[in-house]
PDB file of C-alpha atoms in Angstrom:
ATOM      1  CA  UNK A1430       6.196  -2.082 -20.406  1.00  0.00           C
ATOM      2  CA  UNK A1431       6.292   1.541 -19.869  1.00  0.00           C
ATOM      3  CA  UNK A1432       5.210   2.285 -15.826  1.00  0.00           C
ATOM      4  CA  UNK A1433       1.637   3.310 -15.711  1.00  0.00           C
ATOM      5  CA  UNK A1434       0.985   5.587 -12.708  1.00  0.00           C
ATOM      6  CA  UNK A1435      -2.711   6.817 -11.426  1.00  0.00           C
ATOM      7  CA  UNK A1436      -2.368  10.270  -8.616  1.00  0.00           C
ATOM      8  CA  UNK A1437       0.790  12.140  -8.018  1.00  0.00           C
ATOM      9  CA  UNK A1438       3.684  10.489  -6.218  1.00  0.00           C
ATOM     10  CA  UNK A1439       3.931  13.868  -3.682  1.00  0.00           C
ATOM     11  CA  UNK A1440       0.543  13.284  -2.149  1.00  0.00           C
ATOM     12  CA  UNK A1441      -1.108   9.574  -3.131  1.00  0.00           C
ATOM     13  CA  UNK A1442      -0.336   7.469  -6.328  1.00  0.00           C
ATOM     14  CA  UNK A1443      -0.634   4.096  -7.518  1.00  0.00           C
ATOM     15  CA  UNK A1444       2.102   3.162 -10.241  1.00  0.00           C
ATOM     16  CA  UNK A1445       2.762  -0.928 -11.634  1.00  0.00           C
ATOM     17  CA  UNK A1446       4.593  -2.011 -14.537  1.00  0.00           C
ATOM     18  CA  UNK A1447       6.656  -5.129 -15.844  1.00  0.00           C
ATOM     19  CA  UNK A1448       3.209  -6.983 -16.105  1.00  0.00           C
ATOM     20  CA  UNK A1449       3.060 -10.544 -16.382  1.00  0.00           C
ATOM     21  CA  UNK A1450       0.796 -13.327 -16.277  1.00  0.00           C
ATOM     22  CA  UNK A1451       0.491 -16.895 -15.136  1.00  0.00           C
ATOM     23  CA  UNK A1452      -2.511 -18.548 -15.761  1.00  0.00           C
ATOM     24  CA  UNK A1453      -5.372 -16.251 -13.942  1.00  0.00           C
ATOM     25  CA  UNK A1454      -2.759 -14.051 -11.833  1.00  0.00           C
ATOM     26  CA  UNK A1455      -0.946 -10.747 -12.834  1.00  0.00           C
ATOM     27  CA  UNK A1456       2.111 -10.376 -11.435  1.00  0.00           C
ATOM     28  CA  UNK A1457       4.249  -6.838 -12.161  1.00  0.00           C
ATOM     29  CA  UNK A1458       5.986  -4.197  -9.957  1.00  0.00           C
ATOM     30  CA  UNK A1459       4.246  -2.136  -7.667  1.00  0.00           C
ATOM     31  CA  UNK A1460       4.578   0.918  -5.466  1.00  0.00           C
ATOM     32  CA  UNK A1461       1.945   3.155  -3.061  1.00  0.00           C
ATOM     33  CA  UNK A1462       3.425   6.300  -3.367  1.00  0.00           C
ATOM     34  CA  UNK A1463       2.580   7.940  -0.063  1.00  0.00           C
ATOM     35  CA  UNK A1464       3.295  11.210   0.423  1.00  0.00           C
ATOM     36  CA  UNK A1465       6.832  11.413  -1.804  1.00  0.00           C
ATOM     37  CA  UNK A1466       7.431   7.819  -0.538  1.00  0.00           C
ATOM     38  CA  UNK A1467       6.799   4.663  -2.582  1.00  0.00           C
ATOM     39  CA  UNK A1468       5.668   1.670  -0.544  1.00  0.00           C
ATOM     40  CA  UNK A1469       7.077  -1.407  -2.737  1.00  0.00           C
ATOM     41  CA  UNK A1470      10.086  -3.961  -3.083  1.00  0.00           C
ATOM     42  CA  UNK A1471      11.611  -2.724  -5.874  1.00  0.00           C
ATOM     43  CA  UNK A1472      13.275  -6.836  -6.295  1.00  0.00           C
ATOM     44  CA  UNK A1473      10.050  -8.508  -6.196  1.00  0.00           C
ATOM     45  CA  UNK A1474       6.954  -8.517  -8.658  1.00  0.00           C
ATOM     46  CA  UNK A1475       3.547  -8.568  -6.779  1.00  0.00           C
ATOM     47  CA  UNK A1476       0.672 -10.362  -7.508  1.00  0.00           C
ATOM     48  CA  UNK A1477      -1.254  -7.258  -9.174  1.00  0.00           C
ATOM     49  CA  UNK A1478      -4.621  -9.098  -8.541  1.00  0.00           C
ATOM     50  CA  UNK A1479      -4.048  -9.185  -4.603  1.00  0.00           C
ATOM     51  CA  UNK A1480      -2.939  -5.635  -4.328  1.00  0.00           C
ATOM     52  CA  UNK A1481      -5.974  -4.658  -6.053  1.00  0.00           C
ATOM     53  CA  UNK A1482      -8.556  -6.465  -3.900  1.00  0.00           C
ATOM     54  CA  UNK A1483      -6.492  -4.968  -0.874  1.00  0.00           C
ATOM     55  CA  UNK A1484      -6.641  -1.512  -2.054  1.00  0.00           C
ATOM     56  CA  UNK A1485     -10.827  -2.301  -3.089  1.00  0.00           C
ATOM     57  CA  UNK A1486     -11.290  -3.172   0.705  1.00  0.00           C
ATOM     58  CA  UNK A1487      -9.609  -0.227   2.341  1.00  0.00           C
ATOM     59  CA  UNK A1488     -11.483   2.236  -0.664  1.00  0.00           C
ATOM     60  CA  UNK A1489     -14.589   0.278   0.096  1.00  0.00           C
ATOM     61  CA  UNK A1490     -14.186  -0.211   3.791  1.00  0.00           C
ATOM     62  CA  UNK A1491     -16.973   1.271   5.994  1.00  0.00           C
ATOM     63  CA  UNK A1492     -16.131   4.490   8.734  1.00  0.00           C
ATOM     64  CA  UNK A1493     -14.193   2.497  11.399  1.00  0.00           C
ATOM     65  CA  UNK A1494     -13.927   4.356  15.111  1.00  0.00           C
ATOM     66  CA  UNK A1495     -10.920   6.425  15.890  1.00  0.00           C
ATOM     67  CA  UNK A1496      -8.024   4.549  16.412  1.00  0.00           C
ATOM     68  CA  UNK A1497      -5.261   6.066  18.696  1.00  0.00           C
ATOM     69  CA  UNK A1498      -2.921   6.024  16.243  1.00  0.00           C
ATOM     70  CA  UNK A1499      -1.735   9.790  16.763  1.00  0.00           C
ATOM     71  CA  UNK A1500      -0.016   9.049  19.652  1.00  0.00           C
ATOM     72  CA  UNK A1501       1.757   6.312  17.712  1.00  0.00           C
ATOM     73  CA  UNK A1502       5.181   7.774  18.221  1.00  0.00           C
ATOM     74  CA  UNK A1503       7.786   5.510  16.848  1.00  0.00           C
ATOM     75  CA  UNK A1504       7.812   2.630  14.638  1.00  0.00           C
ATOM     76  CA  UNK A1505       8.444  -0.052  17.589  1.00  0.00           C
ATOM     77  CA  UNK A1506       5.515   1.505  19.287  1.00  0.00           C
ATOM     78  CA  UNK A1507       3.609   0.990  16.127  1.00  0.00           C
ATOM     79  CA  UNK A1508       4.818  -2.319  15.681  1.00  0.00           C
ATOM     80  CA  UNK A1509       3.990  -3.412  19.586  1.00  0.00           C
ATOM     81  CA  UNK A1510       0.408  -1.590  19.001  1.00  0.00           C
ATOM     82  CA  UNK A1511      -0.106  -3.973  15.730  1.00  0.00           C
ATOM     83  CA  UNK A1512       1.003  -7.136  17.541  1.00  0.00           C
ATOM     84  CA  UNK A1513      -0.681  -6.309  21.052  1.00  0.00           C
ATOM     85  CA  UNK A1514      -3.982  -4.783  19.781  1.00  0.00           C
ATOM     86  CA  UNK A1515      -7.420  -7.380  19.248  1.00  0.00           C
ATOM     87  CA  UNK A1516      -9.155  -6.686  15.965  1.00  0.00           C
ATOM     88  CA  UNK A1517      -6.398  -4.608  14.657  1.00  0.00           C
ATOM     89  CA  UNK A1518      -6.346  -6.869  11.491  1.00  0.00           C
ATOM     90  CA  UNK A1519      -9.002  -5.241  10.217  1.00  0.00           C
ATOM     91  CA  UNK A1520      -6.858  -1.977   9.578  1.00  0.00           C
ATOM     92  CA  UNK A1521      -4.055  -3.804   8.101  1.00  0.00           C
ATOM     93  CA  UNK A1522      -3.350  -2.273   4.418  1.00  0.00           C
ATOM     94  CA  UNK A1523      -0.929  -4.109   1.648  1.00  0.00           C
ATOM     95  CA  UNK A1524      -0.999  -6.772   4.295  1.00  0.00           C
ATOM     96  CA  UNK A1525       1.008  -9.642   1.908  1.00  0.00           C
ATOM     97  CA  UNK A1526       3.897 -10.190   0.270  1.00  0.00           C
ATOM     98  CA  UNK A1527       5.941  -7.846  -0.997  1.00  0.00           C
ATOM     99  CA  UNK A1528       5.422  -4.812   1.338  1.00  0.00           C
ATOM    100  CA  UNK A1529       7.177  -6.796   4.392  1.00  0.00           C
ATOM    101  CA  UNK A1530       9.533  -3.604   5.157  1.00  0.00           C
ATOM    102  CA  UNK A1531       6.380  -1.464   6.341  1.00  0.00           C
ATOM    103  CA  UNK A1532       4.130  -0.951   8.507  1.00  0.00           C
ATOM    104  CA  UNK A1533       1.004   0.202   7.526  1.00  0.00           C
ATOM    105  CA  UNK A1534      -2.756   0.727   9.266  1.00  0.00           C
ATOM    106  CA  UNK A1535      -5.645   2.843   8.296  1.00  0.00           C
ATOM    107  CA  UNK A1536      -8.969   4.283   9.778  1.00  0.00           C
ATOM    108  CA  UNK A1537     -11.779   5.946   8.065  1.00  0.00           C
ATOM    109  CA  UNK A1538     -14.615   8.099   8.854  1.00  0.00           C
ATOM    110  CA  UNK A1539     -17.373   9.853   6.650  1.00  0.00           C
ATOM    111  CA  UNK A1540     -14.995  11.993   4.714  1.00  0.00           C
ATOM    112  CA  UNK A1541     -11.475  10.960   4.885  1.00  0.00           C
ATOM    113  CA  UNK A1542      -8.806   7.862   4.648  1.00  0.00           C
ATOM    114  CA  UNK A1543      -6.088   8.329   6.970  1.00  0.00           C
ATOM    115  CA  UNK A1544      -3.198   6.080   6.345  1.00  0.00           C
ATOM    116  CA  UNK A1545      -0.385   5.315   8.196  1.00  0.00           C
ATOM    117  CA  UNK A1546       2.909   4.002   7.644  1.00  0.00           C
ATOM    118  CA  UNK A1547       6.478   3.405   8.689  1.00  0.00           C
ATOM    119  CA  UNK A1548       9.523   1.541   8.388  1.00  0.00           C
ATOM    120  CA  UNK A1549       9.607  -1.934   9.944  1.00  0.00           C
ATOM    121  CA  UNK A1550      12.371  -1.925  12.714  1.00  0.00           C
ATOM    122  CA  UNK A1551      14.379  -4.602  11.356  1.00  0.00           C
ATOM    123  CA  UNK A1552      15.193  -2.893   7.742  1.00  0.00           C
ATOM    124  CA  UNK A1553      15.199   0.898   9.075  1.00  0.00           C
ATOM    125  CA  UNK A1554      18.958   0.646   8.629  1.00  0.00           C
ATOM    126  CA  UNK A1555      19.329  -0.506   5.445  1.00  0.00           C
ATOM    127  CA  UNK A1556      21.107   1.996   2.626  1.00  0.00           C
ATOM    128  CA  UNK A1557      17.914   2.076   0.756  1.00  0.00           C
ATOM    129  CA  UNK A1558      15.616   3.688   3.012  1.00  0.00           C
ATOM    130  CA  UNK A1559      18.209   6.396   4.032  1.00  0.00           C
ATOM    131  CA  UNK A1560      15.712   9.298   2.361  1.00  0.00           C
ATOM    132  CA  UNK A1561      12.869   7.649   4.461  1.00  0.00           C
ATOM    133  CA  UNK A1562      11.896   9.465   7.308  1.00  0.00           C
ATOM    134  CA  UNK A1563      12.223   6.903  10.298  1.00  0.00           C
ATOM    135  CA  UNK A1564       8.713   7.876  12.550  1.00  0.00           C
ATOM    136  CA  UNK A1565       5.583   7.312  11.983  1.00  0.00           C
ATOM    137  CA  UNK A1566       3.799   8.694   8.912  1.00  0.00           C
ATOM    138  CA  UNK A1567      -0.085   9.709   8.406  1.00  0.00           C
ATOM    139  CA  UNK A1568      -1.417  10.578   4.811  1.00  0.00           C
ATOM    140  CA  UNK A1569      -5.106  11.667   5.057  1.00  0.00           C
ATOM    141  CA  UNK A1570      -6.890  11.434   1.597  1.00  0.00           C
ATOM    142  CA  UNK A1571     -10.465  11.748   0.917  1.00  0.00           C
ATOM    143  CA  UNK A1572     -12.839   8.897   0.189  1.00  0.00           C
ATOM    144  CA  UNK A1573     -13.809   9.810  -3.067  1.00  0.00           C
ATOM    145  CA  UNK A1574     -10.216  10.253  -3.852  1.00  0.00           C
ATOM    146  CA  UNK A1575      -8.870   7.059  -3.113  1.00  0.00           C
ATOM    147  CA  UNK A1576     -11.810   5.595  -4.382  1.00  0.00           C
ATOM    148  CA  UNK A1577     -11.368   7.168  -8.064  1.00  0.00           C
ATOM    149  CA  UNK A1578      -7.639   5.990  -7.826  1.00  0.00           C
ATOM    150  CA  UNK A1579      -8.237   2.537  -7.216  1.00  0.00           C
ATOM    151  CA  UNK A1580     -10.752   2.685  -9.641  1.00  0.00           C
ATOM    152  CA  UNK A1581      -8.084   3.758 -12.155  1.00  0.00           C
ATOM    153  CA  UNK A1582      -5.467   1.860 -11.340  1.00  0.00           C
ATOM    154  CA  UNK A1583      -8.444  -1.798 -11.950  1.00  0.00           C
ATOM    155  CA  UNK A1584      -9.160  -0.072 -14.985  1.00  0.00           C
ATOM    156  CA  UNK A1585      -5.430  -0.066 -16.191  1.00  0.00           C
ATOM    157  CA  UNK A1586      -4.426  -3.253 -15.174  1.00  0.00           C
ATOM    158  CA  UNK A1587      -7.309  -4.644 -16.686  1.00  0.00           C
ATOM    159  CA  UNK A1588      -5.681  -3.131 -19.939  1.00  0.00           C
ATOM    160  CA  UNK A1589      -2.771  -3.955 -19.351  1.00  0.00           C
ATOM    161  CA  UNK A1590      -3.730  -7.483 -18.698  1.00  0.00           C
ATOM    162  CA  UNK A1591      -5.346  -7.082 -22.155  1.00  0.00           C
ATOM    163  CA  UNK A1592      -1.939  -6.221 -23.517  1.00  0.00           C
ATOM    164  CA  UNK A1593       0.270  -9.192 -22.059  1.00  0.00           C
ATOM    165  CA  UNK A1594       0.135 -12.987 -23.143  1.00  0.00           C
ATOM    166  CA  UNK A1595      -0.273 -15.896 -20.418  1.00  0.00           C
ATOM    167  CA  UNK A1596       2.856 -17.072 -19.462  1.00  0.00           C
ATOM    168  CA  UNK A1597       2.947 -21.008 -19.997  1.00  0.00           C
ATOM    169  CA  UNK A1598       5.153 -23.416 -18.122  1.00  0.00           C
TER     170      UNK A1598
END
C-alpha cells in the first residue's frame, strides 16, 4: 500500500502505510514527523488503532499549566524529569509500543500544542539516528492544526481499513 501522509514532514505530519488487520485491530507502519524528524520504528508495525486514540487525547486534551520543560536541557535531564515528576503521565504522547527510542511530553494552552521530544539515552548512539539532533526538541503547533490532522489521518485509516481484508489465523 502506497504511504498515505496528512501535514508536511518539515513542520508536523502524520504518514502510515503497510496496513493490516487482525480481527478488530489495524496494524501498519507509522511515523510523527516532527519538525523534519519522523518519530517511528521503521522494523515494527503499530497498532494504528492505539496511535490514533493517543493522538485524539493530546488533540482533544484540555489547556494543561506550564510545564518547565524549557529548561529541559538534555535528554537525561528529560528523562530524570519524566521518571521523578508526579502526574507527569498525563503529558506522555505515543506512550506504547513502538516509539520506545523517544522521549516525548506535551503541554497545551488556549492556542497552541507544544511538543517535545528527544532521543532516549540508551539508543542516541545508534547509526540510525546520526541525522537526529541529540537535545531536546520543542515543535509548537496550533490547536486547530493538530486537530484537523488527526482528524485526517482517522479519516484515512478508516479508508484504508475499508481497503484491507481481516487477516485470519
Amino acid at each position: 500500500m502506497d504511504i498515505q501522509l496528512t501535514g508536511f514532514p518539515t513542520a508536523f505530519a502524520i504518514d502510515f502505510s503497510d496496513i493490516s488487520r487482525l480481527g478488530e485491530a489495524t496494524y501498519g507502519r507509522y511515523a510523527l514527523w516532527l519538525g523534519g524528524y519522523p518519530l517511528r520504528d521503521a522494523d515494527t508495525p503499530v497498532c494504528l488503532d492505539t496511535v490514533l486514540a493517543c493522538l485524539q487525547g493530546v488533540a482533544s486534551a484540555k489547556a494543561s499549566p506550564a510545564l518547565a520543560m524549557d529548561a529541559l536541557s538534555s535528554p537525561m535531564q528529560m528523562l530524570r524529569w519524566m521518571q521523578e515528576q508526579e502526574e507527569i503521565h498525563k503529558h506522555f504522547f505515543l506512550n506504547i509500543e513502538g516509539f520506545d527510542d523517544f522521549l516525548k511530553l506535551f503541554s497545551k494552552d488556549a492556542e497552541s500544542t507544544y511538543l517535545h521530544w528527544a532521543l532516549h539515552p540508551q539508543v542516541a548512539h545508534l547509526s540510525i539516528y546520526d541525522d537526529y539532533p541529540k537535545g531536546v526538541q520543542q515543535l509548537i503547533i496550533g490547536n486547530m492544526e493538530l486537530q484537523r490532522a488527526v482528524d485526517q489521518f482517522a479519516k484515512e485509516l478508516e479508508v484504508a481499513k475499508a481497503q484491507t481484508m481481516p487477516l485470519t489465523s
